[in-house]
Amino acid sequence: MSQMPRLSACPSCEEPLESGDRFCGACGYDLSAVPARPEDNPTIALNGSVPAQGAPAAAYPEPPATPPAGAGAGTPPPGASPSPEAGVRFDRPPQPEGYAPEIYRTQPDEYPLQAPDPRVSAEPAAPAAGTGGKVCVACRAGRVDDDGYCENCGHAQPRERDHMEQESGPVAAVSDRGLRHHRNEDAFALGTTTLPDGSPACVAIVCDGVSSATRPDDASAAASKAASETLLAALPRGTHPQQAMHEAIVAASHAVNSLAEEPATAREHAPHQNAPACTIVGAVVTSGLLIVGWVGDSRAYWVPVDRGAPPARLTEDDSWAAQMVAAGLMNEAEAYADERAHAITGWLGADAYELEPHTAAFKPDRPGVVIVCTDGLWNYAEGAEEMARIVPLDAAGQPLHSARVLVGHALDGGGHDNVTVALVPFPAVPQGAGSA
């Protein structure tokens, strides 16, 4: 795996660094936590040797070195910044002049707060006088009309997707609208299945709708559903998990593309709006392999049960900043300080510049948990060490509780975006174990 360029400034506090520094002298940030980018189609041992437990490395034939048709590669020409025509897309509406990424931690997002903090459980509201319908969660007196708004104070009411939780065997996920967005544009899908040898496999898919596109919530829902169904159908047939992940991302892409082909009457906005789009990240865990796949800037992290072992970030963003660093045009500190840093260069959608599914295979040598999440979480815990610090110590045994804790961390940090996180224990444990 190629290494990231040497840092000239701390990625946490942005103070200058001396050559050879192991920790930031200003804030103590562990500089070794900056992850290396995994290549597509590798098999990598985490923390050392191939594990003794579980399926041996030869249980699956290695996938072909050349990705199947449909995968591409796009790198910006040296000296040139990607433009919208070159496949760069902003995941949020344009920001005002002088905008900087740090604003997310100190300023409200583009949407006003539409509903109470979803973590606060209010006392049961008294029924509205003379009505038998729903009562507003804000003023606790007005009746809620058919459009989901209070007739008394006009407050928008929580929708089904505002907060979702699910367990599937040992896998769990939580998704929340957050405290600034008017709807939840994230989606997830979980599942468990059995491989031909009888061993279990767990699947988690997380998608983040691109807010600047039309119907981003529909895009994320369609992609997560298509990807999980493809994986859960392919794995029992004996398809190598890494190949199955590639096929799942392609299937998700087709599902999102089909949304753009629907008649204009089925769209929220005029036909000239951007095609529906989303990012995707997924994980497949078997008794001997950990597979991740992604397109966009949603991420996967590895956190070992033994916190004395190093955690790792398993994905590399498809973003403007990542491309600038990879091309050697900027160092990491410069790239992520730029207002274009979070412009994504890869997504699923009919107007995507090029579909480039990334997949990687790992063979951890110890138990741990895989964190699969959208940027609504990792914006508040970007580095692998930061993520490991907020993951509960019993996450592998209590995945649903731990997912709630991680979502709560993002909400406590400001909840500027939708936040979705799935937790997958490794090695896969029997279905039904580890439920919260």
XYZ file of N, CA, C and O in Angstrom, residues 147-295:
596
model
N -50.046 16.590 5.715
C -48.730 16.862 5.128
C -47.598 16.743 6.139
O -46.438 16.947 5.797
N -47.936 16.455 7.420
C -46.903 16.292 8.424
C -46.499 17.558 9.130
O -45.407 17.613 9.712
N -47.339 18.592 9.100
C -47.029 19.856 9.762
C -48.099 20.172 10.809
O -49.271 19.806 10.655
N -47.688 20.858 11.874
C -48.609 21.243 12.929
C -49.496 22.385 12.465
O -48.991 23.401 11.948
N -50.814 22.251 12.648
C -51.736 23.313 12.256
C -51.683 24.497 13.207
O -52.160 25.580 12.888
N -51.066 24.310 14.370
C -50.984 25.380 15.358
C -49.702 26.205 15.204
O -49.755 27.430 15.114
N -48.548 25.521 15.168
C -47.270 26.243 15.110
C -46.523 26.044 13.802
O -45.484 26.677 13.580
N -47.013 25.165 12.944
C -46.376 24.957 11.644
C -45.138 24.110 11.682
O -44.409 24.010 10.691
N -44.849 23.455 12.799
C -43.624 22.690 12.956
C -43.704 21.381 12.169
O -44.703 20.666 12.233
N -42.628 21.060 11.423
C -42.561 19.786 10.708
C -42.391 18.653 11.708
O -41.592 18.747 12.650
N -43.115 17.565 11.512
C -43.075 16.445 12.439
C -42.039 15.407 11.987
O -41.700 15.323 10.806
N -41.522 14.625 12.927
C -40.560 13.578 12.558
C -41.165 12.602 11.559
O -42.340 12.245 11.655
N -40.333 12.185 10.595
C -40.758 11.203 9.606
C -40.110 9.855 9.901
O -39.193 9.763 10.708
N -40.596 8.836 9.218
C -40.127 7.482 9.502
C -38.617 7.364 9.367
O -37.971 6.684 10.163
N -38.040 8.026 8.375
C -36.598 7.917 8.156
C -35.781 8.857 9.025
O -34.551 8.848 8.968
N -36.437 9.695 9.837
C -35.677 10.620 10.673
C -34.758 9.884 11.634
O -33.658 10.342 11.939
N -35.218 8.751 12.146
C -34.375 7.943 13.031
C -34.728 6.482 12.811
O -35.874 6.071 13.004
N -33.727 5.685 12.404
C -33.938 4.268 12.110
C -32.889 3.441 12.839
O -31.721 3.831 12.911
N -33.322 2.299 13.357
C -32.422 1.361 14.005
C -32.763 -0.044 13.536
O -33.931 -0.355 13.298
N -31.728 -0.884 13.393
C -31.972 -2.268 12.972
C -30.850 -3.166 13.463
O -29.685 -2.763 13.521
N -31.219 -4.387 13.814
C -30.266 -5.453 14.100
C -30.539 -6.605 13.148
O -31.685 -6.902 12.832
N -29.475 -7.250 12.685
C -29.599 -8.459 11.880
C -28.513 -9.411 12.350
O -27.349 -9.287 11.957
N -28.891 -10.364 13.218
C -27.887 -11.212 13.816
C -26.912 -10.374 14.613
O -27.309 -9.540 15.428
N -25.603 -10.516 14.372
C -24.613 -9.758 15.133
C -24.358 -8.357 14.581
O -23.537 -7.627 15.126
N -25.036 -7.969 13.500
C -24.804 -6.674 12.850
C -25.900 -5.703 13.274
O -27.059 -6.096 13.448
N -25.540 -4.427 13.434
C -26.521 -3.421 13.823
C -26.195 -2.097 13.153
O -25.040 -1.828 12.799
N -27.226 -1.265 12.980
C -27.033 0.050 12.370
C -28.042 1.022 12.942
O -29.152 0.652 13.339
N -27.643 2.295 12.969
C -28.507 3.394 13.384
C -28.314 4.535 12.395
O -27.184 4.831 11.986
N -29.418 5.170 12.003
C -29.365 6.323 11.099
C -30.238 7.418 11.680
O -31.354 7.161 12.146
N -29.737 8.660 11.641
C -30.481 9.782 12.209
C -30.395 11.002 11.293
O -29.360 11.246 10.658
N -31.472 11.765 11.250
C -31.539 12.964 10.410
C -30.553 14.030 10.842
O -30.136 14.877 10.042
N -30.140 13.997 12.111
C -29.262 15.033 12.612
C -30.047 16.237 13.081
O -31.286 16.226 13.139
N -29.341 17.324 13.389
C -29.960 18.491 14.004
C -30.065 19.692 13.072
O -30.549 20.747 13.497
N -29.659 19.553 11.826
C -29.688 20.698 10.922
C -30.437 20.428 9.618
O -31.026 21.325 9.050
N -30.413 19.194 9.135
C -31.062 18.880 7.860
C -32.563 18.698 8.041
O -33.033 18.297 9.105
N -33.307 18.965 6.983
C -34.762 18.861 7.067
C -35.268 17.456 6.779
O -36.448 17.175 6.985
N -34.382 16.552 6.309
C -34.774 15.161 6.079
C -33.522 14.290 6.129
O -32.398 14.798 6.026
N -33.732 12.992 6.268
C -32.619 12.043 6.293
C -32.403 11.507 4.889
O -33.267 10.828 4.335
N -31.252 11.797 4.312
C -30.917 11.353 2.963
C -29.959 10.180 2.980
O -29.473 9.758 1.931
N -29.671 9.636 4.177
C -28.864 8.421 4.312
C -29.767 7.188 4.263
O -30.982 7.283 4.486
N -29.176 6.048 3.995
C -29.893 4.772 4.048
C -28.886 3.671 4.338
O -27.684 3.822 4.090
N -29.381 2.551 4.876
C -28.511 1.409 5.133
C -29.280 0.123 4.895
O -30.516 0.116 4.823
N -28.543 -0.962 4.762
C -29.137 -2.292 4.636
C -28.202 -3.291 5.305
O -26.976 -3.216 5.135
N -28.775 -4.211 6.068
C -28.010 -5.228 6.782
C -28.508 -6.609 6.396
O -29.640 -6.776 5.942
N -27.664 -7.601 6.598
C -28.093 -8.972 6.342
C -27.072 -9.982 6.790
O -25.884 -9.667 6.962
N -27.522 -11.205 7.002
C -26.639 -12.325 7.299
C -27.002 -13.476 6.372
O -28.154 -13.611 5.950
N -26.013 -14.278 6.037
C -26.247 -15.423 5.170
C -25.236 -16.505 5.516
O -24.416 -16.348 6.431
N -25.280 -17.605 4.785
C -24.381 -18.729 5.020
C -23.605 -19.042 3.748
O -24.198 -19.110 2.662
N -22.315 -19.221 3.875
C -21.472 -19.561 2.739
C -21.626 -21.049 2.409
O -22.167 -21.816 3.207
N -21.164 -21.479 1.243
C -21.309 -22.897 0.871
C -20.704 -23.869 1.869
O -21.180 -25.007 1.998
N -19.668 -23.458 2.622
C -19.065 -24.358 3.604
C -19.812 -24.353 4.939
O -19.396 -25.004 5.896
N -20.911 -23.590 5.018
C -21.706 -23.552 6.235
C -21.330 -22.454 7.201
O -22.010 -22.263 8.214
N -20.251 -21.714 6.934
C -19.834 -20.640 7.833
C -20.676 -19.389 7.595
O -21.191 -19.173 6.492
N -20.829 -18.530 8.616
C -21.683 -17.347 8.473
C -20.978 -16.211 7.750
O -19.750 -16.124 7.724
N -21.767 -15.331 7.170
C -21.263 -14.100 6.558
C -22.220 -12.979 6.903
O -23.437 -13.164 6.909
N -21.669 -11.826 7.219
C -22.460 -10.656 7.582
C -22.228 -9.548 6.567
O -21.105 -9.355 6.085
N -23.293 -8.800 6.267
C -23.247 -7.760 5.239
C -23.794 -6.457 5.823
O -24.818 -6.458 6.519
N -23.109 -5.350 5.565
C -23.598 -4.028 5.943
C -23.311 -3.063 4.802
O -22.181 -2.987 4.318
N -24.334 -2.337 4.372
C -24.220 -1.334 3.314
C -24.727 -0.005 3.859
O -25.803 0.045 4.475
N -23.980 1.073 3.621
C -24.379 2.416 4.044
C -24.249 3.351 2.847
O -23.230 3.336 2.148
N -25.289 4.148 2.595
C -25.298 5.080 1.468
C -25.677 6.473 1.952
O -26.509 6.625 2.847
N -25.098 7.477 1.307
C -25.318 8.886 1.650
C -25.785 9.611 0.397
O -25.040 9.721 -0.576
N -27.021 10.101 0.403
C -27.535 10.823 -0.747
C -26.804 12.137 -0.960
O -26.472 12.837 0.006
N -26.536 12.487 -2.219
C -25.858 13.737 -2.552
C -26.886 14.864 -2.510
O -27.817 14.905 -3.317
N -26.729 15.783 -1.557
C -27.755 16.785 -1.293
C -27.986 17.748 -2.450
O -29.072 18.309 -2.567
N -26.985 17.944 -3.282
C -27.150 18.871 -4.404
C -27.880 18.226 -5.572
O -28.147 18.879 -6.574
N -28.217 16.943 -5.469
C -28.910 16.223 -6.536
C -30.400 16.145 -6.242
O -30.864 16.406 -5.128
N -31.162 15.766 -7.242
C -32.585 15.540 -7.076
C -32.822 14.209 -6.369
O -32.129 13.225 -6.636
N -33.746 14.156 -5.441
C -34.178 12.941 -4.766
C -33.021 12.125 -4.180
O -32.893 10.925 -4.425
N -32.149 12.751 -3.407
C -31.019 12.003 -2.848
C -31.456 10.910 -1.890
O -30.771 9.886 -1.761
N -32.590 11.101 -1.205
C -33.064 10.070 -0.288
C -33.497 8.816 -1.040
O -33.269 7.684 -0.583
N -34.122 8.998 -2.208
C -34.500 7.841 -3.022
C -33.267 7.123 -3.559
O -33.230 5.889 -3.655
N -32.229 7.903 -3.916
C -31.007 7.309 -4.458
C -30.328 6.420 -3.422
O -29.926 5.289 -3.718
N -30.198 6.909 -2.201
C -29.520 6.118 -1.168
C -30.321 4.864 -0.818
O -29.745 3.801 -0.607
N -31.645 4.992 -0.778
C -32.478 3.824 -0.467
C -32.370 2.762 -1.555
O -32.242 1.562 -1.273
N -32.410 3.192 -2.823
C -32.322 2.245 -3.930
C -30.964 1.559 -3.972
O -30.861 0.349 -4.213
N -29.904 2.321 -3.738
C -28.549 1.762 -3.803
C -28.312 0.751 -2.684
O -27.756 -0.341 -2.919
N -28.693 1.087 -1.465
C -28.454 0.172 -0.350
C -29.242 -1.120 -0.524
O -28.733 -2.214 -0.233
N -30.462 -1.015 -1.011
C -31.294 -2.205 -1.218
C -30.694 -3.103 -2.300
O -30.566 -4.317 -2.124
N -30.305 -2.511 -3.433
C -29.765 -3.296 -4.540
C -28.450 -3.959 -4.162
O -28.200 -5.126 -4.486
N -27.579 -3.230 -3.464
C -26.272 -3.778 -3.100
C -26.417 -4.943 -2.127
O -25.772 -5.988 -2.281
N -27.249 -4.779 -1.114
C -27.396 -5.853 -0.119
C -28.039 -7.087 -0.738
O -27.624 -8.221 -0.458
N -29.040 -6.890 -1.576
C -29.692 -8.039 -2.216
C -28.717 -8.798 -3.108
O -28.724 -10.036 -3.157
N -27.857 -8.060 -3.804
C -26.868 -8.709 -4.672
C -25.880 -9.527 -3.854
O -25.557 -10.674 -4.194
N -25.387 -8.969 -2.758
C -24.441 -9.686 -1.907
C -25.072 -10.925 -1.278
O -24.472 -12.009 -1.273
N -26.268 -10.774 -0.750
C -26.913 -11.891 -0.063
C -27.318 -12.999 -1.024
O -27.529 -14.135 -0.598
N -27.416 -12.677 -2.313
C -27.691 -13.710 -3.314
C -26.407 -14.364 -3.814
O -26.374 -15.570 -4.097
N -25.322 -13.587 -3.909
C -24.084 -14.101 -4.500
C -23.252 -14.922 -3.527
O -22.640 -15.926 -3.910
N -23.193 -14.522 -2.270
C -22.320 -15.203 -1.311
C -22.685 -16.671 -1.107
O -21.785 -17.527 -1.090
N -23.964 -17.045 -0.949
C -24.276 -18.475 -0.778
C -23.952 -19.325 -2.004
O -23.812 -20.542 -1.886
N -23.812 -18.696 -3.167
C -23.472 -19.437 -4.385
C -21.974 -19.711 -4.485
O -21.532 -20.388 -5.415
N -21.195 -19.158 -3.581
C -19.758 -19.391 -3.606
C -18.971 -18.313 -4.309
O -17.759 -18.463 -4.500
N -19.597 -17.225 -4.702
C -18.869 -16.112 -5.306
C -17.884 -15.548 -4.290
O -18.233 -15.370 -3.118
N -16.660 -15.298 -4.723
C -15.671 -14.713 -3.825
C -16.237 -13.407 -3.267
O -16.785 -12.591 -4.010
N -16.135 -13.169 -1.951
C -16.741 -11.963 -1.375
C -16.280 -10.663 -2.006
O -17.057 -9.716 -2.113
N -15.020 -10.614 -2.447
C -14.543 -9.370 -3.056
C -15.185 -9.165 -4.425
O -15.568 -8.054 -4.784
N -15.336 -10.237 -5.196
C -16.018 -10.136 -6.478
C -17.491 -9.799 -6.254
O -18.083 -8.996 -6.989
N -18.093 -10.406 -5.227
C -19.495 -10.123 -4.918
C -19.687 -8.656 -4.544
O -20.692 -8.037 -4.910
N -18.726 -8.078 -3.821
C -18.819 -6.668 -3.461
C -18.752 -5.778 -4.697
O -19.505 -4.798 -4.825
N -17.863 -6.118 -5.624
C -17.781 -5.350 -6.865
C -19.116 -5.404 -7.611
O -19.635 -4.369 -8.048
N -19.680 -6.589 -7.724
C -20.955 -6.739 -8.424
C -22.070 -5.996 -7.696
O -22.977 -5.444 -8.343
N -22.007 -5.955 -6.377
C -23.027 -5.253 -5.602
C -22.983 -3.752 -5.864
O -24.030 -3.095 -5.974
N -21.787 -3.186 -5.967
C -21.677 -1.758 -6.243
C -22.182 -1.437 -7.649
O -22.857 -0.424 -7.875
N -21.875 -2.314 -8.607
C -22.390 -2.113 -9.972
C -23.917 -2.177 -9.978
O -24.590 -1.369 -10.619
N -24.479 -3.137 -9.236
C -25.938 -3.248 -9.161
C -26.548 -2.015 -8.514
O -27.606 -1.518 -8.952
N -25.902 -1.490 -7.482
C -26.381 -0.266 -6.838
C -26.353 0.909 -7.813
O -27.265 1.736 -7.834
N -25.300 0.974 -8.611
C -25.194 2.039 -9.612
C -26.342 1.972 -10.605
O -26.960 2.986 -10.940
N -26.654 0.767 -11.077
C -27.762 0.609 -12.021
C -29.085 1.028 -11.386
O -29.939 1.640 -12.047
N -29.258 0.703 -10.101
C -30.505 1.065 -9.415
C -30.665 2.578 -9.321
O -31.765 3.118 -9.514
N -29.566 3.280 -9.033
C -29.635 4.738 -8.944
C -29.819 5.348 -10.332
O -30.591 6.301 -10.511
N -29.124 4.791 -11.330
C -29.277 5.299 -12.694
C -30.721 5.210 -13.161
O -31.216 6.093 -13.874
N -31.408 4.149 -12.768
C -32.786 3.956 -13.237
C -33.722 5.026 -12.703
O -34.763 5.302 -13.314
N -33.373 5.661 -11.591
C -34.222 6.721 -11.058
C -34.267 7.926 -11.980
O -35.261 8.641 -12.034
N -33.173 8.159 -12.709
C -33.126 9.297 -13.625
C -33.960 9.058 -14.870
O -34.267 9.998 -15.603
N -34.329 7.791 -15.118
C -35.101 7.463 -16.314
C -36.600 7.545 -16.087
O -37.383 7.399 -17.012
N -37.012 7.783 -14.836
C -38.433 7.879 -14.559
C -39.007 9.162 -15.147
O -38.296 10.154 -15.323
N -40.293 9.184 -15.447
C -40.898 10.390 -16.014
C -40.819 11.560 -15.053
O -40.734 11.386 -13.827
N -40.869 12.752 -15.600
C -40.733 13.963 -14.793
C -41.812 14.056 -13.729
O -41.603 14.655 -12.664
N -42.964 13.464 -13.981
C -44.049 13.527 -13.003
C -43.707 12.792 -11.721
O -44.326 13.022 -10.686
N -42.698 11.906 -11.767
C -42.309 11.151 -10.578
C -41.211 11.843 -9.802
O -40.764 11.346 -8.790
N -40.759 13.001 -10.267
C -39.658 13.693 -9.627
C -40.167 14.784 -8.695
O -41.269 15.306 -8.860
N -39.328 15.133 -7.745
C -39.686 16.193 -6.813
C -39.592 17.566 -7.481
O -40.348 18.467 -7.158
N -38.656 17.696 -8.416
C -38.380 18.992 -9.011
C -38.494 18.898 -10.529
O -38.880 17.876 -11.081
N -38.165 19.977 -11.204
C -38.248 20.030 -12.660
C -37.257 19.052 -13.282
O -36.238 18.705 -12.684
N -37.523 18.612 -14.529
C -36.660 17.604 -15.169
C -35.205 18.040 -15.344
O -34.338 17.198 -15.498
N -34.946 19.371 -15.329
C -33.575 19.806 -15.563
C -32.690 19.647 -14.319
O -31.476 19.898 -14.387
N -33.247 19.236 -13.204
C -32.454 19.072 -11.998
C -31.432 17.943 -12.166
O -31.580 17.065 -13.008
N -30.381 17.971 -11.320
C -29.359 16.929 -11.367
C -29.967 15.553 -11.136
O -30.934 15.398 -10.387
N -29.386 14.542 -11.760
C -29.862 13.174 -11.585
C -29.663 12.736 -10.142
O -28.722 13.172 -9.466
N -30.542 11.865 -9.623
C -30.350 11.340 -8.271
C -28.967 10.720 -8.120
O -28.452 10.069 -9.039
N -28.359 10.888 -6.960
C -26.985 10.420 -6.749
C -26.751 10.132 -5.275
O -27.416 10.690 -4.395
N -25.783 9.259 -5.008
C -25.408 8.942 -3.632
C -24.015 8.338 -3.620
O -23.465 7.971 -4.659
N -23.440 8.248 -2.428
C -22.197 7.506 -2.216
C -22.562 6.142 -1.640
O -23.702 5.909 -1.225
N -21.591 5.246 -1.570
C -21.833 3.910 -1.020
C -20.569 3.388 -0.362
O -19.456 3.655 -0.826
N -20.736 2.681 0.752
C -19.654 1.938 1.368
C -20.279 0.692 1.969
O -21.401 0.728 2.469
N -19.555 -0.415 1.876
C -20.093 -1.668 2.398
C -18.998 -2.551 2.950
O -17.811 -2.386 2.641
N -19.412 -3.499 3.779
C -18.477 -4.471 4.357
C -19.113 -5.848 4.342
O -20.315 -5.996 4.573
N -18.290 -6.851 4.045
C -18.668 -8.260 4.173
C -17.668 -8.895 5.135
O -16.457 -8.783 4.941
N -18.176 -9.545 6.178
C -17.327 -10.192 7.172
C -17.642 -11.677 7.184
O -18.796 -12.079 7.342
N -16.613 -12.503 6.977
C -16.726 -13.951 7.116
C -15.804 -14.373 8.256
O -15.178 -13.530 8.918
N -15.666 -15.670 8.471
C -14.818 -16.138 9.563
C -13.342 -15.883 9.306
O -12.541 -15.910 10.242
N -12.950 -15.626 8.065
C -11.535 -15.418 7.789
C -11.211 -14.204 6.960
O -10.041 -13.873 6.803
N -12.217 -13.508 6.427
C -11.968 -12.381 5.541
C -12.832 -11.181 5.921
O -13.962 -11.335 6.387
N -12.275 -10.012 5.690
C -12.999 -8.756 5.807
C -12.879 -8.040 4.469
O -11.774 -7.734 4.017
N -14.017 -7.800 3.820
C -14.044 -7.148 2.512
C -14.736 -5.799 2.658
O -15.790 -5.695 3.295
N -14.156 -4.767 2.076
C -14.816 -3.467 2.011
C -14.891 -3.030 0.552
O -14.052 -3.397 -0.281
N -15.916 -2.242 0.248
C -16.067 -1.676 -1.088
C -16.714 -0.310 -0.967
O -17.519 -0.078 -0.058
N -16.375 0.599 -1.874
C -16.912 1.955 -1.744
C -16.799 2.743 -3.039
O -15.978 2.454 -3.915
N -17.630 3.763 -3.126
C -17.535 4.831 -4.121
C -17.978 6.099 -3.410
O -19.070 6.148 -2.841
